[in-house]
PDB file of C-alpha atoms in Angstrom:
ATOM      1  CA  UNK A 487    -103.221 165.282  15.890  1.00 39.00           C
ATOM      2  CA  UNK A 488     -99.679 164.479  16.186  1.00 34.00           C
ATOM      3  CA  UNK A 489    -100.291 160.841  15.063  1.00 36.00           C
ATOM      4  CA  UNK A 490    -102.162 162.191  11.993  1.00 34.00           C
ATOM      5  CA  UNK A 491     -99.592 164.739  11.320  1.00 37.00           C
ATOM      6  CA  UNK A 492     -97.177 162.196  11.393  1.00 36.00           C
ATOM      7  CA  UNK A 493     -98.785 160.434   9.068  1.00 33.00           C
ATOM      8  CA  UNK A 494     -99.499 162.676   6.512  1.00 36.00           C
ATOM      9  CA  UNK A 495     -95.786 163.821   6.594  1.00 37.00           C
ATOM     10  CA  UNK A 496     -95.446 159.474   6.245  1.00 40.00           C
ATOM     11  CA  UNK A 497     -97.729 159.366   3.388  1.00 35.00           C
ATOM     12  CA  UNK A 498     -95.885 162.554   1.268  1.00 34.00           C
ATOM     13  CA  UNK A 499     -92.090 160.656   1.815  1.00 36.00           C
ATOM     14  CA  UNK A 500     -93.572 157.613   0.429  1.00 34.00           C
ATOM     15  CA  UNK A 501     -95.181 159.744  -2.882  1.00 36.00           C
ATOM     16  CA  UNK A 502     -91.897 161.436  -2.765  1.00 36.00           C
ATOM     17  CA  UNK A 503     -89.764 158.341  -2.665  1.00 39.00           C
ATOM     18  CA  UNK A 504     -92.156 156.609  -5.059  1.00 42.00           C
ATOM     19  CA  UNK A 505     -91.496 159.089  -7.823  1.00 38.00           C
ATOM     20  CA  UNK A 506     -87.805 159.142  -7.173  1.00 40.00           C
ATOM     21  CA  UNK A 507     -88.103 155.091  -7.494  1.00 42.00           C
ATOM     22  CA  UNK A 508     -90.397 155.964 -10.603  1.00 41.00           C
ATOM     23  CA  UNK A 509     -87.790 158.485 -11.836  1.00 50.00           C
ATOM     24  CA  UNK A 510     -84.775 156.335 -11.198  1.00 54.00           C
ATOM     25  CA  UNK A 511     -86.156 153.132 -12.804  1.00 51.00           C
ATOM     26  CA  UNK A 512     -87.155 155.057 -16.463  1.00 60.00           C
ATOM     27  CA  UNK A 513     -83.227 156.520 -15.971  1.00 76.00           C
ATOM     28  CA  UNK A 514     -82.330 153.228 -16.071  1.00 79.00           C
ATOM     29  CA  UNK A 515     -84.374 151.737 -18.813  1.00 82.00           C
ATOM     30  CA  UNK A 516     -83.076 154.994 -21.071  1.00 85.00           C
ATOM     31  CA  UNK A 517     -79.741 153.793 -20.362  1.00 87.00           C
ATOM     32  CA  UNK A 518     -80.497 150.083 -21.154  1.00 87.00           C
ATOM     33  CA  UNK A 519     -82.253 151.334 -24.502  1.00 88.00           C
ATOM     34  CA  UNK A 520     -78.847 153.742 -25.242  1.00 90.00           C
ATOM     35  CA  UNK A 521     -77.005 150.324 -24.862  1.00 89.00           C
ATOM     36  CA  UNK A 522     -78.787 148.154 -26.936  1.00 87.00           C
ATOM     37  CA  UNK A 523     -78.835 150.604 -29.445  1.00 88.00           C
ATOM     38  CA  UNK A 524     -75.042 151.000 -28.996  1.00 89.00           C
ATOM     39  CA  UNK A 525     -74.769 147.207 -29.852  1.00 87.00           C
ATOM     40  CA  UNK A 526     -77.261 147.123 -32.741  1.00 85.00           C
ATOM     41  CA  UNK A 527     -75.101 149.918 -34.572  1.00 87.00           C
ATOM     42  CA  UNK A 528     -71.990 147.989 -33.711  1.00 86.00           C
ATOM     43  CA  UNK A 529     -73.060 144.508 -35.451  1.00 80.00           C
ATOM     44  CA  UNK A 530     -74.127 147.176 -38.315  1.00 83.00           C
ATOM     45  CA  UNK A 531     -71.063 148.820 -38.703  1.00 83.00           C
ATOM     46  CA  UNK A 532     -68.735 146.253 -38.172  1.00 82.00           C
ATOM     47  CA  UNK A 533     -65.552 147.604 -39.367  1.00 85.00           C
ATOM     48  CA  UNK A 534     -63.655 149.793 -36.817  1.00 84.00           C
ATOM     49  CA  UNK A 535     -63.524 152.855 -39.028  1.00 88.00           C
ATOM     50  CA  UNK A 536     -67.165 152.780 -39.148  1.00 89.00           C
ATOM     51  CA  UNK A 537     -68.167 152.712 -35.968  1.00 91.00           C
ATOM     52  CA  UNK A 538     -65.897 154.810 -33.450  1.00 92.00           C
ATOM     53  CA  UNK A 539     -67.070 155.733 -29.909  1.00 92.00           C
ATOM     54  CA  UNK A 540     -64.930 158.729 -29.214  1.00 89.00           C
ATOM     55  CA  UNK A 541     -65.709 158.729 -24.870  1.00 85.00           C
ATOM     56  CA  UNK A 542     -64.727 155.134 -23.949  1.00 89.00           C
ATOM     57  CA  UNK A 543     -65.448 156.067 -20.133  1.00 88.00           C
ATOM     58  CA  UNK A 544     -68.809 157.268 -20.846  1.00 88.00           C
ATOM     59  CA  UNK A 545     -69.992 153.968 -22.229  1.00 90.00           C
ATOM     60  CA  UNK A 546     -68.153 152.172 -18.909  1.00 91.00           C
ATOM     61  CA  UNK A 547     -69.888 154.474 -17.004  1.00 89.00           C
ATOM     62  CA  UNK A 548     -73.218 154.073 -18.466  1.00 90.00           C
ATOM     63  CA  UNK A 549     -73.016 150.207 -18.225  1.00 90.00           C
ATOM     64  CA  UNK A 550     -72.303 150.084 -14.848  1.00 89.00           C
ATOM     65  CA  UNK A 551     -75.193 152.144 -14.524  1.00 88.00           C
ATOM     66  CA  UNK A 552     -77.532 150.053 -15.907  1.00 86.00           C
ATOM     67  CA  UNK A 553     -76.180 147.475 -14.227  1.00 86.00           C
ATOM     68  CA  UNK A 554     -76.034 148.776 -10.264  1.00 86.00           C
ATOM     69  CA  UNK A 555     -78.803 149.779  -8.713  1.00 79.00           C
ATOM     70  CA  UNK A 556     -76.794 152.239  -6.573  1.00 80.00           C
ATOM     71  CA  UNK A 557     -74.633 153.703  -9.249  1.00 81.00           C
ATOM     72  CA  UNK A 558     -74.692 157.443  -9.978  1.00 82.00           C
ATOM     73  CA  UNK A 559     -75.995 158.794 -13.338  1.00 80.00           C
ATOM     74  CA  UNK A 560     -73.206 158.831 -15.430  1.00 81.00           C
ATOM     75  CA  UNK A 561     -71.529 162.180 -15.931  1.00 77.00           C
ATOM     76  CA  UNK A 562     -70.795 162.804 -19.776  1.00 81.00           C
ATOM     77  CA  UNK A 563     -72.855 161.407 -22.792  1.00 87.00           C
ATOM     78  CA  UNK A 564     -71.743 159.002 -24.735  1.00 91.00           C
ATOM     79  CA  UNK A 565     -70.514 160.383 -28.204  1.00 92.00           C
ATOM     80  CA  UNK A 566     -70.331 158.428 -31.493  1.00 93.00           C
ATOM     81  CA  UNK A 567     -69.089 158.956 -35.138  1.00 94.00           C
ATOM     82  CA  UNK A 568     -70.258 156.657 -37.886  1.00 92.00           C
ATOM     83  CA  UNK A 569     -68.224 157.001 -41.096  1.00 91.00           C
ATOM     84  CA  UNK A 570     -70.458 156.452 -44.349  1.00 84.00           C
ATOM     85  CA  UNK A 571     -69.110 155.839 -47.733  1.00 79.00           C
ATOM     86  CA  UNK A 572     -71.241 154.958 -50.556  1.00 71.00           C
ATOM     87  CA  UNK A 573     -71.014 151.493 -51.374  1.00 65.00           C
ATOM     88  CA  UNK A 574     -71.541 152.010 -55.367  1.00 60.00           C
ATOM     89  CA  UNK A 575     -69.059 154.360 -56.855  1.00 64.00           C
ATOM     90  CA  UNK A 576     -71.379 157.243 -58.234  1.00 61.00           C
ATOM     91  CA  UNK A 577     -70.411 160.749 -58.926  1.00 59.00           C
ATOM     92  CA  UNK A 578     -73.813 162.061 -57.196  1.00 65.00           C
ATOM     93  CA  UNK A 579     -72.283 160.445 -53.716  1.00 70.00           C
ATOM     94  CA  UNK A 580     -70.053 161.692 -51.258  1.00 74.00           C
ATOM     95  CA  UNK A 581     -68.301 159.993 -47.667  1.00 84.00           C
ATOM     96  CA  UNK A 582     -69.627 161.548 -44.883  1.00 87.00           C
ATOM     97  CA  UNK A 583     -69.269 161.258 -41.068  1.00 92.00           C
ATOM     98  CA  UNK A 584     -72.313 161.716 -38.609  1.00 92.00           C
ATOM     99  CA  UNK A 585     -71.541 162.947 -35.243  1.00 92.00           C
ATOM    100  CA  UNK A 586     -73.795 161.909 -32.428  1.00 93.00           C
ATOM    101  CA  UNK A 587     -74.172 162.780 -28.614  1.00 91.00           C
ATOM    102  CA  UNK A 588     -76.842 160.715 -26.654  1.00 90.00           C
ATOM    103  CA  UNK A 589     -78.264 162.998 -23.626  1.00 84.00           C
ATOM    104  CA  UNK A 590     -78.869 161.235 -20.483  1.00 82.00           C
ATOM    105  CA  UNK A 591     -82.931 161.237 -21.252  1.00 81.00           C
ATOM    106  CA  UNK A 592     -82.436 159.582 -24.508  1.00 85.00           C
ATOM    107  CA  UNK A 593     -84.946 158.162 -25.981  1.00 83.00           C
ATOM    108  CA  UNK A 594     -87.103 160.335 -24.657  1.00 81.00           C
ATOM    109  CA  UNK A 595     -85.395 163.193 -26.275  1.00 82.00           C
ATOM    110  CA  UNK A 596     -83.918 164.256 -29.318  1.00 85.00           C
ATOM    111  CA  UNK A 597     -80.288 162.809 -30.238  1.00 88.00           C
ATOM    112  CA  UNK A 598     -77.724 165.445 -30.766  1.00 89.00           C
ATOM    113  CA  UNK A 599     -76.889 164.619 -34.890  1.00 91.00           C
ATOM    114  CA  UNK A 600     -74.211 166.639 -36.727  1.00 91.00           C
ATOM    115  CA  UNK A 601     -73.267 165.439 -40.182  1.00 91.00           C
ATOM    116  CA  UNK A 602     -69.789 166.575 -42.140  1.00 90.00           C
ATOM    117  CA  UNK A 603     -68.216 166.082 -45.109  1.00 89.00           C
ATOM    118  CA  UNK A 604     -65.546 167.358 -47.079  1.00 87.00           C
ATOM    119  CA  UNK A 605     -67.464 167.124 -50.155  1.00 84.00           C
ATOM    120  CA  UNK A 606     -69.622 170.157 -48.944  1.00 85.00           C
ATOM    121  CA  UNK A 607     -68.996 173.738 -48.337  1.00 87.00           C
ATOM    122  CA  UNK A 608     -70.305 175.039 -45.147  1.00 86.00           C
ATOM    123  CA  UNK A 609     -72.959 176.950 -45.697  1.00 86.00           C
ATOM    124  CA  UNK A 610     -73.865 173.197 -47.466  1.00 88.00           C
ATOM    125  CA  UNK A 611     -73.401 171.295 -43.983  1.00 87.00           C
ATOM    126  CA  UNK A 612     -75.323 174.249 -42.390  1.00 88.00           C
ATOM    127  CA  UNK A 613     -78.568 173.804 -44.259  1.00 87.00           C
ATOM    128  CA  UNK A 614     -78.216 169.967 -43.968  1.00 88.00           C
ATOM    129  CA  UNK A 615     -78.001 169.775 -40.328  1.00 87.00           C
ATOM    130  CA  UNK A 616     -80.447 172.732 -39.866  1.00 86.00           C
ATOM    131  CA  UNK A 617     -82.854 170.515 -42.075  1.00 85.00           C
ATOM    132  CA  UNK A 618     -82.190 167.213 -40.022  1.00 86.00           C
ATOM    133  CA  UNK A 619     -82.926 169.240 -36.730  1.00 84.00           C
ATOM    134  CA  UNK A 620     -86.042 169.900 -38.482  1.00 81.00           C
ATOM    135  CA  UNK A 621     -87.140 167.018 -39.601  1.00 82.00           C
ATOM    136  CA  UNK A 622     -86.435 164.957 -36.317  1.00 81.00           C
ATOM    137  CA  UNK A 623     -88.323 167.427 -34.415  1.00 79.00           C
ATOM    138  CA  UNK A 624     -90.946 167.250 -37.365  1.00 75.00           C
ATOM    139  CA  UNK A 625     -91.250 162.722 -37.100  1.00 75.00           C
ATOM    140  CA  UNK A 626     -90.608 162.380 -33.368  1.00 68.00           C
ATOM    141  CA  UNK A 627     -92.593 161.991 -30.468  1.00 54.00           C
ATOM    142  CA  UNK A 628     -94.488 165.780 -28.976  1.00 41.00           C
ATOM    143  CA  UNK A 629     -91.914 165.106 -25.919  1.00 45.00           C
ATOM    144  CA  UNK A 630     -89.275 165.055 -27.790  1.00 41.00           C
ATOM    145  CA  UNK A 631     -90.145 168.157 -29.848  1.00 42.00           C
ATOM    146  CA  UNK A 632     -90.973 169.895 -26.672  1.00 47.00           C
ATOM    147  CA  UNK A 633     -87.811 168.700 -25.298  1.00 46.00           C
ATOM    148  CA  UNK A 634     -86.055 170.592 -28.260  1.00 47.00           C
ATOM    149  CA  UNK A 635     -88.123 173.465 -28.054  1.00 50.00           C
ATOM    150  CA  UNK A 636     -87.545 174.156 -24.678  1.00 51.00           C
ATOM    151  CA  UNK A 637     -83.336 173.840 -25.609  1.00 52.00           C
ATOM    152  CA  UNK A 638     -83.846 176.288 -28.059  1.00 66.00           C
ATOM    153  CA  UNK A 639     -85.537 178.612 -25.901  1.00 83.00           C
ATOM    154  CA  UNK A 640     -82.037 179.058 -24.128  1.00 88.00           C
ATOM    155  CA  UNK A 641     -80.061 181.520 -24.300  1.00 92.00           C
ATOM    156  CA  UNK A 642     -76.539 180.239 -23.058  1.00 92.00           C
ATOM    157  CA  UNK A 643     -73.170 181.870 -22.510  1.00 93.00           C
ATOM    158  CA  UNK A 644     -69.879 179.346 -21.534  1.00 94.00           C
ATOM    159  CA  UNK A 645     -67.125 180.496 -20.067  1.00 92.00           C
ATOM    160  CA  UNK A 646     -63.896 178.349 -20.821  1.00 93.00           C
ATOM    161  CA  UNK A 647     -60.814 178.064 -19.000  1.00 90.00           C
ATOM    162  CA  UNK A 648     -57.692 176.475 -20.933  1.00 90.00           C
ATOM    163  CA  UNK A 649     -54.493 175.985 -19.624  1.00 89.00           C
ATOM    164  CA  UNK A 650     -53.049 177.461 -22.624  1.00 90.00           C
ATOM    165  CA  UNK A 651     -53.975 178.327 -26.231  1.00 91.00           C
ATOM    166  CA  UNK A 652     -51.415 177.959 -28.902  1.00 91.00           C
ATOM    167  CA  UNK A 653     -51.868 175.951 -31.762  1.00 92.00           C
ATOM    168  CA  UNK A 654     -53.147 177.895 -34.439  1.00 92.00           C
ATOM    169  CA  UNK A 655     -55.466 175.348 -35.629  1.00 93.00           C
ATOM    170  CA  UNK A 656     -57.623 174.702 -32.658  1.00 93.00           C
ATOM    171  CA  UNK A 657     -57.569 178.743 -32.871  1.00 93.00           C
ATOM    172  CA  UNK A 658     -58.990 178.479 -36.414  1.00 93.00           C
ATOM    173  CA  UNK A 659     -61.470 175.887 -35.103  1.00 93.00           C
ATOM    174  CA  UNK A 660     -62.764 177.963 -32.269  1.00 94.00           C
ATOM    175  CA  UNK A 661     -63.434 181.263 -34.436  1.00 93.00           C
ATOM    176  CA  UNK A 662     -65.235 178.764 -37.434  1.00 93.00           C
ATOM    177  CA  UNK A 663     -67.028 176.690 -35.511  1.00 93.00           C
ATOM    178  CA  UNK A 664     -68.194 179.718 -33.509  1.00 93.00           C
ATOM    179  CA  UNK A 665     -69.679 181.208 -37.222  1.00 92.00           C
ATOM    180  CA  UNK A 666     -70.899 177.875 -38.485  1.00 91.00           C
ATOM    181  CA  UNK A 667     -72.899 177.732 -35.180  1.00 90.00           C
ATOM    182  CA  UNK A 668     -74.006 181.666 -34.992  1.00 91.00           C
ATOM    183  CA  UNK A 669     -72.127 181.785 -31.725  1.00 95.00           C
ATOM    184  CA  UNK A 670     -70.645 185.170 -30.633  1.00 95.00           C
ATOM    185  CA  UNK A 671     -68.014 186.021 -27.673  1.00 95.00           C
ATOM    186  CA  UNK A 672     -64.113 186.062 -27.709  1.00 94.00           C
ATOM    187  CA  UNK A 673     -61.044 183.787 -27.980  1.00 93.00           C
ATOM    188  CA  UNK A 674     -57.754 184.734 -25.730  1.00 91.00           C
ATOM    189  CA  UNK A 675     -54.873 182.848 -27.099  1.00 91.00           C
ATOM    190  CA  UNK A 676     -51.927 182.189 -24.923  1.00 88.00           C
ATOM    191  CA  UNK A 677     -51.722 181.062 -20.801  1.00 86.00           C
ATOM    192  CA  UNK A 678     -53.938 180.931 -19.921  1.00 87.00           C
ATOM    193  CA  UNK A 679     -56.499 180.355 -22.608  1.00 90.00           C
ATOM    194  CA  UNK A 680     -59.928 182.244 -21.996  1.00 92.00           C
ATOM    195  CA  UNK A 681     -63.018 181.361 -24.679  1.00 94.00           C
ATOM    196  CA  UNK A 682     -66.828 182.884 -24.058  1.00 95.00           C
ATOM    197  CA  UNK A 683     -69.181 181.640 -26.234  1.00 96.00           C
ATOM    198  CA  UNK A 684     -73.084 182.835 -26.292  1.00 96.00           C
ATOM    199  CA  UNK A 685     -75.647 182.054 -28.532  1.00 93.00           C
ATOM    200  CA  UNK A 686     -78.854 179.343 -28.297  1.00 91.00           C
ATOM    201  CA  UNK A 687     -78.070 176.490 -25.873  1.00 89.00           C
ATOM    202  CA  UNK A 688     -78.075 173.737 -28.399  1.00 88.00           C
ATOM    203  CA  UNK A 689     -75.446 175.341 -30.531  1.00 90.00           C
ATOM    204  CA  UNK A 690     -73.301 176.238 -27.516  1.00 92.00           C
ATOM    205  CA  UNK A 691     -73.430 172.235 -26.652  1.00 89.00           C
ATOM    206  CA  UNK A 692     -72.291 171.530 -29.994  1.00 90.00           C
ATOM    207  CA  UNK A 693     -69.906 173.704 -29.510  1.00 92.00           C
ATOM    208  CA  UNK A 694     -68.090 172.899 -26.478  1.00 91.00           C
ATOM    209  CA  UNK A 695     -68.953 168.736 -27.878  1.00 87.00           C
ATOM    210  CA  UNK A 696     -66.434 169.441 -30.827  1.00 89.00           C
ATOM    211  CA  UNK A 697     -63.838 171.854 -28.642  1.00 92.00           C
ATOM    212  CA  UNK A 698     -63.625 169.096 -25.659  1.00 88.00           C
ATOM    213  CA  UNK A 699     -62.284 166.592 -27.889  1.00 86.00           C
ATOM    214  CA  UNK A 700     -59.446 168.251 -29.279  1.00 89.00           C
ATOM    215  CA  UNK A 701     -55.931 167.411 -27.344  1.00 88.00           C
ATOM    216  CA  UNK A 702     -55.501 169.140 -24.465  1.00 89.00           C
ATOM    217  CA  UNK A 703     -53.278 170.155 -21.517  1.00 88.00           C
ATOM    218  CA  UNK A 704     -56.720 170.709 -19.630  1.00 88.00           C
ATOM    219  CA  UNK A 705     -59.818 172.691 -20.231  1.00 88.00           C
ATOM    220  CA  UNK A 706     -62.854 173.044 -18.495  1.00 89.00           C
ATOM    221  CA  UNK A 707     -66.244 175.048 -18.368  1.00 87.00           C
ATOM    222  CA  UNK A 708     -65.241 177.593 -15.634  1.00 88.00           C
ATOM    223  CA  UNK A 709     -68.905 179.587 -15.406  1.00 89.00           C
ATOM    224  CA  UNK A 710     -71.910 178.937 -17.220  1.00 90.00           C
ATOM    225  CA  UNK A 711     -75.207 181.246 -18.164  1.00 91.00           C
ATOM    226  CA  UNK A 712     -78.724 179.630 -19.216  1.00 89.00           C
ATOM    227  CA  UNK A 713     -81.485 182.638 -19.345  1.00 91.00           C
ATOM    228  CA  UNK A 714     -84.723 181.780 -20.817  1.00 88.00           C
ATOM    229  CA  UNK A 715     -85.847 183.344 -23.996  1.00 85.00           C
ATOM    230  CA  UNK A 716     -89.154 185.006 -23.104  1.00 74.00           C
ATOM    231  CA  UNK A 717     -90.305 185.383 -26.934  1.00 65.00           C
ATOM    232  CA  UNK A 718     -87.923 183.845 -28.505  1.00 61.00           C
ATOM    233  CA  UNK A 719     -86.892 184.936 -32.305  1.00 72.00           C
ATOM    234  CA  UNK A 720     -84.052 186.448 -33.280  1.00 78.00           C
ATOM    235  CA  UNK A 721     -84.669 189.959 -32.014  1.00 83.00           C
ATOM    236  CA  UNK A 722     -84.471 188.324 -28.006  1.00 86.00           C
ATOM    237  CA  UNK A 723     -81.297 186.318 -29.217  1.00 88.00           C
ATOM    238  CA  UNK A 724     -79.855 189.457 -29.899  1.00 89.00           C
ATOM    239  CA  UNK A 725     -80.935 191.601 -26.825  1.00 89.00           C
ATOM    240  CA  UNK A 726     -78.938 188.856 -24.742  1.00 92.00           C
ATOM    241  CA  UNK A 727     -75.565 188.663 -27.066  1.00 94.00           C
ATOM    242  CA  UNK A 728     -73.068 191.193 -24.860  1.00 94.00           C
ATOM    243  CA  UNK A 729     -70.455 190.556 -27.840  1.00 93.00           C
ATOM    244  CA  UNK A 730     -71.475 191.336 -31.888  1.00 91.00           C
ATOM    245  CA  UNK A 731     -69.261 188.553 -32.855  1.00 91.00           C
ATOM    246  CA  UNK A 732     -66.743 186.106 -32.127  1.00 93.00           C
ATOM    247  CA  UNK A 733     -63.337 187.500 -32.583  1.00 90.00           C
ATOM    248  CA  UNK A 734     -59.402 186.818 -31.197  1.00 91.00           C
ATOM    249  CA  UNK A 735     -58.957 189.039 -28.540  1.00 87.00           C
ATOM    250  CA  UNK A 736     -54.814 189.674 -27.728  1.00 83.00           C
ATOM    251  CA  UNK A 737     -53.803 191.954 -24.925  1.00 78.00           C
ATOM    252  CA  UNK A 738     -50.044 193.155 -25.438  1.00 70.00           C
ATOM    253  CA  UNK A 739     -48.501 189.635 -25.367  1.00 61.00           C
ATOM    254  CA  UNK A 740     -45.347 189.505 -23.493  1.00 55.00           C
ATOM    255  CA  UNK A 741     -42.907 186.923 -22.166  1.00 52.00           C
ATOM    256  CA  UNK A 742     -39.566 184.801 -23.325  1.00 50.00           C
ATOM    257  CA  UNK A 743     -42.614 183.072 -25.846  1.00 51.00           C
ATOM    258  CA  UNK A 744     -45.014 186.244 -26.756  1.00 52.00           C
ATOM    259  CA  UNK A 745     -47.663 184.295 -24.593  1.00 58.00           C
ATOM    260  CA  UNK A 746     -48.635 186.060 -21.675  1.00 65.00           C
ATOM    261  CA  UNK A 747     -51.525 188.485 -21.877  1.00 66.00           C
ATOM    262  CA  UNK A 748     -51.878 191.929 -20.277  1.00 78.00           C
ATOM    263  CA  UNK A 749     -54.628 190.600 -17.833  1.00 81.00           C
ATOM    264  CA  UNK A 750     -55.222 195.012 -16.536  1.00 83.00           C
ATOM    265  CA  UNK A 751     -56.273 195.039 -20.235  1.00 88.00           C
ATOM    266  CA  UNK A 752     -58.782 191.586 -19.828  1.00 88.00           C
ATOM    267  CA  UNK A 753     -60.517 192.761 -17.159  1.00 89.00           C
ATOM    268  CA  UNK A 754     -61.103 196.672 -18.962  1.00 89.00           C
ATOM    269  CA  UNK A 755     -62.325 194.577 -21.892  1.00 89.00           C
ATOM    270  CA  UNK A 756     -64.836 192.290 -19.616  1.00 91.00           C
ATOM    271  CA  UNK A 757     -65.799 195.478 -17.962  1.00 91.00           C
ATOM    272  CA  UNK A 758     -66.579 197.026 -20.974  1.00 92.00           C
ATOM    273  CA  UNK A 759     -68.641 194.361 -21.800  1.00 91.00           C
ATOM    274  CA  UNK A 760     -70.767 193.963 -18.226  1.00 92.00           C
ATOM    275  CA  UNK A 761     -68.692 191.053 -17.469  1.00 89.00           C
ATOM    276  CA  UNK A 762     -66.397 192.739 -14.999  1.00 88.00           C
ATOM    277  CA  UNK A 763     -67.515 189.907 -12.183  1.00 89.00           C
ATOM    278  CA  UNK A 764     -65.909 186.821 -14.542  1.00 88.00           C
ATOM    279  CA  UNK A 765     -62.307 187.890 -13.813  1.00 87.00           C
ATOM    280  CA  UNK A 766     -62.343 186.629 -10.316  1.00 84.00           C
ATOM    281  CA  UNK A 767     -63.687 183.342 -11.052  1.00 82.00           C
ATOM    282  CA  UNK A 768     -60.855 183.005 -14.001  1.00 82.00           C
ATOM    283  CA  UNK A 769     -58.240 184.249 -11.508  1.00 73.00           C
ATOM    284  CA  UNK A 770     -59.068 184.320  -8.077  1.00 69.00           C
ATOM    285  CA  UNK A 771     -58.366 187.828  -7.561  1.00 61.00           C
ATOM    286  CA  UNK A 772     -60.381 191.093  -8.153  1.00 64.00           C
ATOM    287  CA  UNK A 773     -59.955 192.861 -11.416  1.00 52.00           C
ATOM    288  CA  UNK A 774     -58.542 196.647 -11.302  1.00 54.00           C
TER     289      UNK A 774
END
């Protein structure tokens, strides 16, 4: 009995390890496919404004991946902007830049595209990249779409912890982006910076994609919230939201700089809100 025991327990390690192995090698042809394609655009976009790979390190990361057999999965996508200009001059054309983030599974799963261009308003760039989304979905593989699917199934709330908040710029960008996107939550300016964003999980990526590259003193996802969408629509998107909109939240700044916030008055506003518990993993210390 024992023997037989034993090997039964033998025989489920080695189907365990042999879909690990079976895992582990299609990891690793997704990341030699992600590289290959990574050359192909660079030979087709030769020129350096072209062709800019904004996270370096990820690439690194992603070869050595490939190319070790005991590497660890990389741990950020690699991101990518191709500049396009039109090559005729016609009045009917305009430059644009396409933003791209390749997830770990990629090929198997959708790219993350976002196009922009000056040219267009933005309610413009909204419909165009809502259409793209479409049509990928609509001309790739039923995995992929599924893939997609399931993303946008997600309802997702980040919690973001800045060092500090000042320029009013990046401010600007956090409260447009957050419309553009249909994101609500809250922006804290100051020191510290807070930012909550919630809305479906693929805009909240996009989100946090464009805020991350911005110049920073540090920032970082400090909490994160994935619930599934039982029905989906907009109705259960809205059930979920705990904030209307995204709007710049101050709390009777003080300081030599106008730059500290009344954190009493933070934590009366998260409590308000059912996010009382968030404090303490912003600040270390119970909220009163």
């Amino acid at each position: 009995m024992r023997a037989s025991g034993a090997l039964h327990c033998g025989a489920v390690r080695t189907r365990r390890r042999g879909r690990a192995e079976t895992t582990e090698m299609g990891n690793r042809e997704e990341a030699e496919i992600q590289i290959s394609e990574l050359d192909l655009l660079s030979s087709m976009f030769p020129y350096e404004e072209e062709f800019v790979v904004t996270d370096q390190l990820a690439v690194a990361e992603l070869k050595h991946y490939a190319e070790n057999e005991s590497a660890e999965m990389p741990s950020s996508k690699v991101q990518f902007v191709l500049n396009v200009k039109p090559e005729v001059t016609n009045a009917s054309m305009v430059e644009f830049s396409m933003a791209c983030a390749l997830p770990f599974k990629y090929p198997t799963v959708l790219p993350e595209i976002t196009v922009r261009s000056s040219a267009l308003s933005r309610s413009q760039q909204i419909h165009l990249n809502s259409d793209l989304k479409t049509y990928l979905m609509q001309n790739c593989s039923v995995t992929t779409s599924n893939a997609m699917q399931s993303e946008d199934n997600t309802f997702t709330r980040l919690w973001i912890y800045s060092h500090h908040i000042y320029n009013k710029q990046k401010r600007k960008n956090i409260i447009d982006w957050a419309k553009e996107l249909s994101l609500s939550g809250f922006c804290m300016p100051g020191k510290p910076g807070v930012v909550c964003v919630e809305g479906l999980q693929s805009s909240c990526e996009e989100f946090w994609s464009r805020v991350r590259r911005l110049t920073w003193k540090r920032i970082l996802i400090r909490h994160r919230e994935d619930v599934s969408l039982e029905g989906g629509g907009h109705a259960e998107i809205q059930k979920q939201r705990k904030f209307s909109t995204l709007e710049e939240k101050c709390f009777d700044a003080h300081g030599a700089r106008g730059n500290h916030m009344d954190l009493g008055q933070l934590y009366h506003f998260l409590e308000e809100k059912g996010c009382a518990d968030i404090f303490q993993m912003y600040f270390g210390v119970e909220g009163h």
